[in-house]
CSV table of C-alpha atoms in Angstrom, one decimal:
chain,number,residue,atom,x,y,z
C,1,ASP,CA,93.6,154.5,155.7
C,2,LYS,CA,91.4,156.4,153.1
C,3,LYS,CA,93.7,158.2,151.5
C,4,GLN,CA,96.1,154.7,150.7
C,5,ALA,CA,92.6,153.2,149.0
C,6,GLN,CA,91.8,156.7,146.7
C,7,ASP,CA,95.5,156.2,145.4
C,8,ARG,CA,95.5,152.6,144.4
C,9,TYR,CA,91.7,153.5,143.4
C,10,ALA,CA,92.9,156.0,141.2
C,11,ARG,CA,95.6,154.7,139.9
C,12,GLN,CA,94.0,151.9,139.0
C,13,ALA,CA,91.1,154.1,137.4
C,14,GLU,CA,94.1,155.7,135.5
C,15,ASP,CA,95.2,152.6,133.5
C,16,LEU,CA,91.5,151.8,132.6
C,17,SER,CA,91.3,155.5,130.7
C,18,LEU,CA,90.6,157.3,127.5
C,19,LEU,CA,93.5,159.1,128.2
C,20,PRO,CA,96.6,159.7,130.8
C,21,GLN,CA,95.1,161.7,132.5
C,22,ASP,CA,95.8,165.4,133.7
C,23,ASN,CA,94.3,167.7,135.9
C,24,ASP,CA,94.8,170.6,133.7
C,25,ASP,CA,93.0,168.6,131.0
C,26,PRO,CA,88.9,168.9,130.7
C,27,GLU,CA,88.4,165.7,128.0
C,28,ALA,CA,90.5,163.3,130.0
C,29,ASN,CA,89.0,163.9,133.3
C,30,GLU,CA,85.8,163.2,131.5
C,31,THR,CA,86.9,160.4,130.0
C,32,ARG,CA,88.9,158.8,132.9
C,33,ALA,CA,87.4,155.5,133.8
C,34,VAL,CA,84.4,154.8,137.0
C,35,LYS,CA,83.7,151.5,137.5
C,36,ALA,CA,83.3,148.0,135.2
C,37,ASN,CA,80.4,146.7,134.5
C,38,PHE,CA,80.5,142.7,133.7
C,39,ILE,CA,78.1,142.1,130.3
C,40,THR,CA,79.1,138.1,131.4
C,41,PRO,CA,80.7,137.0,133.8
C,42,ARG,CA,84.0,136.9,131.8
C,43,ASP,CA,83.3,139.8,129.5
C,44,PRO,CA,83.9,143.3,131.1
C,45,VAL,CA,83.6,146.7,129.9
C,46,ILE,CA,84.8,150.0,131.2
C,47,GLU,CA,82.6,152.7,131.7
C,48,THR,CA,84.1,156.3,132.3
C,49,ALA,CA,83.2,159.6,133.9
C,50,ASN,CA,81.0,161.0,131.2
C,51,GLY,CA,78.9,157.6,130.2
C,52,GLY,CA,81.1,156.0,127.4
C,53,ARG,CA,82.3,152.7,127.4
C,54,LEU,CA,86.0,151.3,127.2
C,55,PRO,CA,86.0,148.1,125.4
C,56,ALA,CA,88.2,144.1,126.2
C,57,VAL,CA,90.2,145.0,129.5
C,58,PRO,CA,91.3,141.6,131.4
C,59,PHE,CA,88.4,139.8,134.4
C,60,ALA,CA,91.4,140.4,136.8
C,61,GLU,CA,91.9,144.0,135.8
C,62,ALA,CA,88.5,144.7,136.1
C,63,GLU,CA,87.6,143.3,139.4
C,64,ARG,CA,90.4,144.9,140.9
C,65,LEU,CA,89.4,148.5,139.7
C,66,ASN,CA,85.7,147.8,141.3
C,67,ARG,CA,87.4,146.4,144.0
C,68,PHE,CA,89.2,149.8,144.9
C,69,LYS,CA,86.2,151.3,144.7
C,70,ASP,CA,84.8,150.4,146.9
C,71,GLU,CA,87.7,149.7,149.8
C,72,ALA,CA,88.5,153.9,149.0
C,73,LYS,CA,84.0,154.0,149.4
C,74,HIS,CA,83.6,151.7,152.7
C,75,GLN,CA,87.0,152.6,154.2
C,76,GLY,CA,86.1,153.7,157.5
C,77,SER,CA,83.8,151.1,157.7
C,78,GLY,CA,84.1,148.4,159.5
C,79,GLY,CA,81.2,145.8,158.0
C,80,GLY,CA,82.3,147.2,154.2
C,81,LEU,CA,85.7,146.1,154.6
C,82,GLN,CA,85.1,142.8,156.0
C,83,ARG,CA,83.0,143.0,153.5
C,84,ILE,CA,84.8,143.9,150.6
C,85,ARG,CA,88.0,141.2,152.6
C,86,ARG,CA,85.4,138.7,152.2
C,87,ARG,CA,85.0,139.1,148.2
C,88,THR,CA,89.0,138.9,148.0
C,89,ASN,CA,89.9,136.4,150.1
C,90,GLU,CA,86.7,134.4,147.7
C,91,LEU,CA,88.6,135.2,144.5
C,92,ALA,CA,92.0,134.5,145.3
C,93,ALA,CA,90.9,130.3,146.4
C,94,ALA,CA,89.7,130.7,143.7
C,95,GLN,CA,91.6,132.0,141.0
C,96,GLU,CA,94.2,129.0,142.4
C,97,THR,CA,92.2,126.2,142.6
C,98,GLN,CA,90.6,127.1,138.4
C,99,ASP,CA,87.3,127.0,139.8
C,100,GLY,CA,85.6,130.0,138.7
C,101,ALA,CA,86.0,133.5,140.2
C,102,THR,CA,83.4,135.5,142.2
C,103,MET,CA,81.7,139.3,140.8
C,104,ASP,CA,81.1,142.6,141.9
C,105,ASP,CA,77.6,142.6,143.4
C,106,HIS,CA,75.2,141.9,140.4
C,107,MET,CA,76.6,138.4,140.8
C,108,SER,CA,76.0,137.6,144.5
C,109,GLY,CA,73.8,134.1,144.2
C,110,GLN,CA,75.9,133.0,141.5
C,111,SER,CA,78.0,129.3,141.9
C,112,ILE,CA,81.2,127.9,140.3
C,113,ASN,CA,79.7,125.0,140.6
C,114,THR,CA,80.1,123.4,137.6
C,115,ASP,CA,75.8,121.6,137.7
C,116,ALA,CA,74.7,125.1,138.2
C,117,PRO,CA,71.6,126.2,137.2
C,118,LEU,CA,71.8,127.7,133.9
C,119,ARG,CA,71.3,131.2,135.4
C,120,SER,CA,73.2,131.2,138.1
C,121,ALA,CA,76.4,129.2,136.8
C,122,ILE,CA,79.6,131.0,136.4
C,123,PRO,CA,81.9,129.7,133.3
C,124,PRO,CA,85.6,128.3,135.1
C,125,PRO,CA,88.7,131.4,134.0
C,126,ARG,CA,88.7,130.2,130.8
C,127,THR,CA,85.9,128.5,128.9
C,128,HIS,CA,87.9,127.3,126.0
C,129,PRO,CA,92.3,127.3,124.9
C,130,LEU,CA,90.3,129.0,121.4
C,131,PHE,CA,89.1,132.7,123.6
C,132,PRO,CA,92.0,133.4,125.5
C,133,GLN,CA,92.5,136.2,127.7
C,134,LEU,CA,93.0,140.2,125.9
C,135,PRO,CA,95.8,141.5,126.3
C,136,LEU,CA,95.1,145.0,128.2
C,137,TYR,CA,96.2,148.4,126.7
C,138,GLY,CA,96.5,151.3,128.3
C,139,PRO,CA,95.8,155.0,127.5
C,140,PRO,CA,97.5,156.5,124.7
C,141,THR,CA,101.9,156.3,125.7
C,142,LEU,CA,105.2,157.4,122.5
C,143,LEU,CA,106.2,154.7,123.4
C,144,ARG,CA,102.7,152.1,123.3
C,145,ASN,CA,102.2,154.3,119.7
C,146,LEU,CA,105.6,152.8,118.4
C,147,GLN,CA,105.3,149.9,119.8
C,148,THR,CA,101.3,149.8,117.8
C,149,PHE,CA,103.1,151.3,114.6
C,150,GLY,CA,105.2,148.7,114.2
C,151,PHE,CA,102.8,145.7,115.2
C,152,ARG,CA,100.7,147.3,112.7
C,153,LEU,CA,104.1,147.8,110.0
C,154,SER,CA,105.3,144.3,110.5
C,155,SER,CA,101.3,142.7,110.1
C,156,ALA,CA,101.1,144.5,106.4
C,157,LEU,CA,104.3,143.5,105.6
C,158,LEU,CA,103.5,139.4,106.8
C,159,SER,CA,100.3,139.6,105.6
C,160,LEU,CA,101.2,141.2,102.2
C,161,ALA,CA,103.5,137.8,101.8
C,162,PHE,CA,101.2,135.7,102.4
C,163,LEU,CA,99.2,137.0,99.9
C,164,GLY,CA,101.6,136.9,97.5
C,165,THR,CA,102.9,133.6,98.5
C,166,ILE,CA,99.1,132.5,97.5
C,167,VAL,CA,98.9,134.4,94.4
C,168,LEU,CA,102.4,132.6,93.0
C,169,GLY,CA,100.7,129.6,93.9
C,170,ALA,CA,97.9,129.4,92.3
C,171,LEU,CA,98.7,131.3,89.3
C,172,PHE,CA,101.6,127.9,88.9
C,173,THR,CA,98.5,125.7,89.7
C,174,THR,CA,96.9,127.5,86.7
C,175,ILE,CA,99.3,127.0,84.4
C,176,PRO,CA,97.9,122.7,82.6
C,177,LEU,CA,94.7,125.2,82.4
C,178,ALA,CA,95.7,127.9,80.9
C,179,LEU,CA,97.5,125.4,78.0
C,180,ARG,CA,95.0,124.2,77.3
C,181,HIS,CA,92.6,126.4,77.3
C,182,ILE,CA,94.4,128.1,74.8
C,183,TYR,CA,94.5,125.0,72.7
C,184,LEU,CA,91.3,125.0,73.2
C,185,ARG,CA,91.0,128.6,71.5
C,186,LEU,CA,92.8,127.4,69.0
C,187,THR,CA,90.5,124.4,67.6
C,188,PHE,CA,87.7,126.4,67.5
C,189,ARG,CA,86.7,124.9,70.0
C,190,ASN,CA,84.4,126.5,73.4
C,191,PRO,CA,86.7,126.3,77.0
C,192,CYS,CA,84.2,127.1,78.7
C,193,ALA,CA,81.4,124.5,77.9
C,194,ARG,CA,83.3,122.3,79.5
C,195,ARG,CA,82.2,123.6,83.0
C,196,PRO,CA,79.1,122.0,84.3
C,197,PHE,CA,76.6,124.9,84.3
C,198,TYR,CA,77.7,126.7,80.9
C,199,GLU,CA,74.0,125.9,79.8
C,200,GLU,CA,72.8,128.2,82.6
C,201,GLU,CA,75.0,130.8,82.5
C,202,LYS,CA,74.2,132.0,78.8
C,203,ARG,CA,70.5,132.1,79.5
C,204,ARG,CA,71.5,134.4,83.2
C,205,ARG,CA,73.4,136.6,80.5
C,206,GLU,CA,71.2,136.9,77.8
C,207,ALA,CA,69.1,137.7,80.2
C,208,ARG,CA,70.6,140.2,81.8
C,209,ARG,CA,71.5,142.0,78.4
C,210,GLU,CA,67.6,141.9,77.9
C,211,THR,CA,66.7,143.8,80.7
C,212,ALA,CA,69.8,146.2,80.3
C,213,ARG,CA,68.1,147.5,76.0
C,214,ILE,CA,64.6,147.2,77.7
C,215,TRP,CA,66.7,149.5,80.9
C,216,LYS,CA,67.8,151.4,77.9
C,217,ARG,CA,64.4,152.4,76.2
C,218,GLN,CA,62.9,153.2,79.3
C,219,ARG,CA,65.2,156.0,80.2
C,220,GLN,CA,64.9,157.5,76.4
C,221,ARG,CA,61.5,156.8,76.3
C,222,GLN,CA,61.2,159.2,79.6
C,223,THR,CA,64.2,161.1,78.5
C,224,HIS,CA,60.8,162.4,75.9
C,225,GLY,CA,58.6,162.9,78.2
C,226,TYR,CA,56.7,159.3,77.3
C,227,PRO,CA,55.9,157.1,80.6
C,228,MET,CA,57.8,154.7,82.1
C,229,LYS,CA,56.3,151.4,81.0
C,230,GLN,CA,56.5,148.5,83.8
C,231,MET,CA,59.1,145.4,83.4
C,232,ASP,CA,57.1,142.8,83.7
C,233,ASP,CA,58.7,138.8,83.5
C,234,ALA,CA,57.4,138.1,80.0
C,235,ASP,CA,60.4,141.0,79.2
C,236,GLY,CA,62.5,137.8,80.4
C,237,THR,CA,64.2,140.5,82.8
C,238,GLY,CA,62.4,138.7,85.7
C,239,GLN,CA,61.4,141.7,87.2
C,240,GLU,CA,57.5,141.5,89.0
C,241,HIS,CA,55.2,143.2,88.9
C,242,GLY,CA,54.4,146.0,91.8
C,243,PHE,CA,58.3,146.3,91.9
C,244,GLU,CA,59.7,149.0,90.3
C,245,PRO,CA,63.0,149.6,89.6
C,246,THR,CA,65.3,153.2,89.6
C,247,GLU,CA,68.0,151.9,89.1
C,248,GLY,CA,69.5,149.8,85.8
C,249,GLY,CA,71.8,149.2,82.6
C,250,GLU,CA,75.1,148.1,82.6
C,251,ASP,CA,76.0,146.3,86.3
C,252,PRO,CA,78.9,148.0,87.8
C,253,LEU,CA,81.0,146.5,90.8
C,254,ILE,CA,79.7,149.7,93.2
C,255,CYS,CA,79.7,149.7,97.4
C,256,ASP,CA,76.2,150.3,97.8
C,257,VAL,CA,74.2,147.8,98.9
C,258,SER,CA,71.4,150.3,97.9
C,259,TYR,CA,72.6,150.7,94.3
C,260,TYR,CA,72.2,146.8,93.8
C,261,ALA,CA,68.1,147.0,96.0
C,262,ARG,CA,66.5,149.5,93.2
C,263,ARG,CA,67.6,147.4,90.2
C,264,VAL,CA,65.3,144.8,91.8
C,265,GLY,CA,62.6,148.1,92.8
C,266,LEU,CA,63.8,148.3,96.5
C,267,ASP,CA,65.9,150.8,98.8
C,268,ILE,CA,68.0,149.6,102.1
C,269,GLU,CA,68.0,152.2,104.7
C,270,GLU,CA,71.0,152.0,107.3
C,271,TYR,CA,70.4,152.3,110.9
C,272,LYS,CA,73.5,153.1,113.5
C,273,VAL,CA,73.4,150.2,116.7
C,274,GLN,CA,75.5,150.7,119.2
C,275,THR,CA,77.3,147.6,121.6
C,276,GLU,CA,77.4,147.6,124.8
C,277,ASP,CA,81.6,147.8,124.9
C,278,GLY,CA,80.7,151.0,122.9
C,279,PHE,CA,81.4,149.6,119.2
C,280,ILE,CA,79.3,151.8,115.8
C,281,LEU,CA,77.2,149.3,113.8
C,282,ALA,CA,75.9,149.0,110.4
C,283,LEU,CA,72.3,148.1,110.0
C,284,TRP,CA,70.6,147.6,107.2
C,285,HIS,CA,66.6,147.6,106.0
C,286,ILE,CA,64.7,146.6,102.8
C,287,TYR,CA,62.2,148.0,101.7
C,288,ASN,CA,59.3,148.6,98.9
C,289,PRO,CA,59.6,152.3,98.2
C,290,LYS,CA,56.2,152.0,97.3
C,291,ASP,CA,54.3,151.5,100.5
C,292,TYR,CA,57.1,152.2,103.0
C,293,THR,CA,58.2,155.8,103.6
C,294,PRO,CA,62.0,156.1,105.6
C,295,ARG,CA,62.9,157.2,109.1
C,296,SER,CA,64.4,160.2,109.2
C,297,SER,CA,68.3,160.4,110.3
C,298,THR,CA,67.8,160.9,113.7
C,299,HIS,CA,65.3,157.7,113.7
C,300,ARG,CA,68.1,155.5,113.1
C,301,SER,CA,70.9,157.3,114.9
C,302,GLN,CA,72.2,154.8,117.6
C,303,ASP,CA,70.7,154.7,121.0
C,304,ASP,CA,71.8,154.2,124.4
C,305,PRO,CA,74.4,150.6,125.1
C,306,ILE,CA,71.2,149.4,126.7
C,307,VAL,CA,70.3,145.7,125.2
C,308,PHE,CA,66.8,144.6,125.8
C,309,PRO,CA,65.4,147.2,128.2
C,310,LYS,CA,62.5,146.3,130.3
C,311,GLU,CA,61.1,149.3,127.7
C,312,TYR,CA,63.1,150.4,124.8
C,313,PRO,CA,63.6,154.1,123.7
C,314,ASP,CA,60.5,156.8,122.5
C,315,ARG,CA,62.2,157.7,119.2
C,316,GLY,CA,58.5,160.1,118.3
C,317,ASN,CA,57.6,157.8,116.0
C,318,ASN,CA,55.2,155.0,117.5
C,319,ASN,CA,54.6,153.0,114.0
C,320,PRO,CA,56.8,149.4,113.7
C,321,THR,CA,59.0,149.6,111.4
C,322,SER,CA,57.6,146.2,109.7
C,323,ALA,CA,53.4,147.7,109.8
C,324,VAL,CA,52.7,147.2,106.2
C,325,PRO,CA,49.9,148.7,104.3
C,326,PRO,CA,46.4,150.1,104.8
C,327,SER,CA,45.4,147.3,102.4
C,328,SER,CA,46.8,144.2,103.9
C,329,ASP,CA,46.4,142.8,106.7
C,330,LYS,CA,49.1,141.8,108.8
C,331,ARG,CA,52.0,143.4,109.5
C,332,LYS,CA,55.7,141.4,108.3
C,333,TYR,CA,58.0,139.0,110.2
C,334,PRO,CA,61.2,140.1,110.6
C,335,VAL,CA,64.3,138.6,109.3
C,336,LEU,CA,67.7,139.1,110.8
C,337,LEU,CA,70.9,138.6,108.1
C,338,MET,CA,74.5,138.3,109.5
C,339,HIS,CA,77.5,137.2,106.9
C,340,GLY,CA,80.3,135.5,107.1
C,341,LEU,CA,83.9,135.8,107.1
C,342,LEU,CA,85.6,139.0,105.6
C,343,GLN,CA,82.5,140.0,104.3
C,344,SER,CA,79.2,141.9,105.2
C,345,SER,CA,76.1,141.6,104.8
C,346,GLY,CA,76.3,143.1,101.2
C,347,ALA,CA,76.8,139.3,99.8
C,348,TYR,CA,73.3,138.6,100.8
C,349,CYS,CA,72.6,141.0,97.9
C,350,THR,CA,74.9,140.6,95.4
C,351,ASN,CA,72.9,138.7,92.9
C,352,ASP,CA,69.5,140.6,91.8
C,353,ASP,CA,66.2,139.2,92.0
C,354,SER,CA,68.1,134.9,92.5
C,355,SER,CA,70.0,137.6,96.8
C,356,LEU,CA,68.1,135.7,99.4
C,357,ALA,CA,67.8,138.9,100.9
C,358,PHE,CA,65.8,140.1,97.4
C,359,TYR,CA,63.8,137.4,97.6
C,360,LEU,CA,62.8,136.5,101.8
C,361,ALA,CA,61.7,140.5,100.9
C,362,LYS,CA,59.4,140.2,98.0
C,363,SER,CA,58.4,136.2,100.0
C,364,GLY,CA,56.7,139.0,102.8
C,365,TYR,CA,59.0,139.4,104.8
C,366,ASP,CA,60.8,142.3,107.0
C,367,VAL,CA,64.2,141.4,105.7
C,368,TRP,CA,67.8,143.3,108.2
C,369,LEU,CA,70.7,143.0,107.3
C,370,GLY,CA,73.4,142.8,110.2
C,371,ASN,CA,76.7,143.9,110.1
C,372,ASN,CA,79.7,143.6,112.7
C,373,ARG,CA,81.8,145.2,114.0
C,374,CYS,CA,85.8,146.8,112.1
C,375,GLY,CA,83.6,146.5,108.7
C,376,PHE,CA,84.0,149.0,105.2
C,377,HIS,CA,83.8,151.8,108.3
C,378,PRO,CA,85.3,150.8,111.7
C,379,GLN,CA,83.1,153.3,114.2
C,380,HIS,CA,83.7,153.8,117.9
C,381,GLN,CA,82.1,155.4,120.0
C,382,MET,CA,84.9,156.5,121.9
C,383,LEU,CA,88.2,155.5,120.2
C,384,ARG,CA,89.9,156.0,116.9
C,385,TYR,CA,91.2,153.7,114.4
C,386,PRO,CA,94.5,154.3,114.6
C,387,ASP,CA,94.3,152.7,118.7
C,388,PRO,CA,94.5,149.9,119.0
C,389,ARG,CA,92.4,148.9,121.4
C,390,MET,CA,89.8,149.5,119.1
C,391,TRP,CA,90.9,146.2,117.8
C,392,ASN,CA,91.4,144.2,120.6
C,393,TRP,CA,88.2,141.6,120.7
C,394,ASN,CA,87.6,138.4,119.2
C,395,ILE,CA,84.6,136.1,117.6
C,396,ARG,CA,83.8,136.1,121.7
C,397,GLN,CA,83.0,139.7,121.0
C,398,MET,CA,80.7,139.1,118.1
C,399,GLY,CA,78.8,136.8,119.1
C,400,VAL,CA,77.9,138.4,122.8
C,401,MET,CA,78.4,141.5,121.6
C,402,ASP,CA,77.2,142.6,118.4
C,403,LEU,CA,74.4,140.0,117.8
C,404,PRO,CA,72.6,140.7,120.5
C,405,ALA,CA,72.6,144.3,120.2
C,406,LEU,CA,71.7,144.1,116.4
C,407,ILE,CA,69.0,141.3,117.5
C,408,SER,CA,67.6,144.1,120.0
C,409,ARG,CA,67.0,147.0,118.0
C,410,VAL,CA,65.6,144.8,115.1
C,411,LEU,CA,62.8,144.0,117.8
C,412,SER,CA,62.5,148.1,118.8
C,413,GLU,CA,62.3,148.7,115.5
C,414,THR,CA,58.9,145.7,114.9
C,415,GLN,CA,58.0,145.4,118.0
C,416,PHE,CA,58.0,142.2,117.6
C,417,PRO,CA,59.3,139.4,120.5
C,418,LYS,CA,61.0,137.4,118.3
C,419,LEU,CA,62.6,137.2,115.1
C,420,GLY,CA,63.9,134.6,112.5
C,421,LEU,CA,68.1,134.7,112.0
C,422,VAL,CA,69.7,133.3,109.5
C,423,CYS,CA,73.1,133.1,109.8
C,424,HIS,CA,76.0,132.3,106.9
C,425,SER,CA,80.0,130.7,107.7
C,426,GLN,CA,80.8,133.0,110.7
C,427,GLY,CA,78.0,134.4,111.7
C,428,THR,CA,76.8,130.6,112.6
C,429,THR,CA,78.7,131.2,114.9
C,430,GLN,CA,79.6,133.9,116.9
C,431,THR,CA,75.4,132.9,116.7
C,432,PHE,CA,76.7,129.7,118.6
C,433,VAL,CA,78.9,131.3,120.8
C,434,ALA,CA,76.4,134.2,122.3
C,435,LEU,CA,74.1,130.6,123.0
C,436,ALA,CA,76.8,129.1,124.3
C,437,LYS,CA,76.1,128.4,128.3
C,438,GLU,CA,78.5,130.7,129.6
C,439,GLN,CA,77.9,133.0,127.6
C,440,ARG,CA,74.0,134.3,126.6
C,441,PRO,CA,72.3,131.6,126.3
C,442,ASP,CA,69.0,133.7,127.2
C,443,LEU,CA,69.2,134.8,123.6
C,444,GLY,CA,67.5,132.5,122.8
C,445,GLU,CA,64.6,133.6,124.0
C,446,LYS,CA,63.9,136.3,121.3
C,447,ILE,CA,64.8,134.2,118.2
C,448,SER,CA,62.0,131.9,116.6
C,449,VAL,CA,64.0,129.9,114.3
C,450,PHE,CA,67.5,129.4,113.7
C,451,CYS,CA,68.7,128.6,110.2
C,452,ALA,CA,72.7,128.3,110.3
C,453,LEU,CA,73.9,128.2,106.9
C,454,ALA,CA,77.1,125.9,106.4
C,455,PRO,CA,77.6,126.2,110.0
C,456,ALA,CA,82.0,126.8,111.3
C,457,VAL,CA,81.3,125.3,114.9
C,458,TYR,CA,83.7,122.3,116.1
C,459,ALA,CA,81.6,119.4,118.3
C,460,GLY,CA,84.7,118.3,120.1
C,461,PRO,CA,84.1,114.9,121.9
C,462,LEU,CA,80.8,114.4,119.2
C,463,ILE,CA,82.6,113.5,116.6
C,464,GLY,CA,84.3,110.7,118.8
C,465,LYS,CA,80.9,109.2,120.1
């Protein structure tokens, strides 16, 4: 009856909620699971009562939540129950034959036939063994917290042991090289001269020293009240007219990408981007301080988790970020750069003017640096750092969720229909995943050119053909 249907729905919703459900706790009631939204046919996210998003739940659990909700809603309606039973039977048959699965109402008209058109085909339950079904973590309990702590502790110990083995192995293999290095030093020879690019290294080292000396003299002139002279290529500094550095001197290692931009006469502003499963990503925008005014912190905050809306939100400023000074006759074309494994997009900014990001920015492009989930400062709309659901994702989610969210925000800010995409290593993997037939192939309509640097993909049977 209706009471039993409501109880089934309540129990399933509790298993997928953020917190254990308690009628006396308003926060728990506001974060209870309401329904599952399917971003792709195999990527459901849970929507909570307060509009939040919870990521990474198994397909069967998400489908069960929606089915129980429909049963509770249509109990007593003969037509509604027949529709629910028919969809349930279709799902069971599809799961038995491993040919596919029916989806919610918004998936009507799709086919499990592998020869179906691209926009109507439903992938098989497992698209590839490399992408197994993610585990289900329910609301936090004492037992689950203890289990999670045990996993974190054992992972830390195993990681340290693994890294220690690598370090020790490296030390043993470098013993012959170290002995040869010592021998060359004792015989008054330079062991570094044997390196292939030693002369280029010397030239760049001297250029950096000269740049530091010039910067020091400039600062001394400014301290004594004299105007600063613009540095140019004649000084051997590598700086160009029109881009005046606001940082200089010695080049320390700083975890601030904007510092390295200021060293070459540029600067960076950070945007916050929310994915469809609730993660908050960092998106860096490179600009020339002479012809661009940074946006306010409110403007750069995250939007609703909607990718490629029919109308982009009005943030109170109708001027796109790619707008250039009135003296110019064209806007800058947007280019998004995505980083590799265990990196951030600051990897594109580590070599002063020779850095790819700064080179493109000074060549007339509107450069954006995208960062994947859980980088330097992991953030989620609802989850916190210790929650295992914060880390329950793989490369598929980075391609299906992160990349479209970043592209959507760049296009929203620049008002361009497409952008250029440059990816390195892991970034190419998530792009190829996103463009696959079973994922989000429509993303290709938003990309004008895709430059894959060191592409990390497996061609499979194509290798033997």
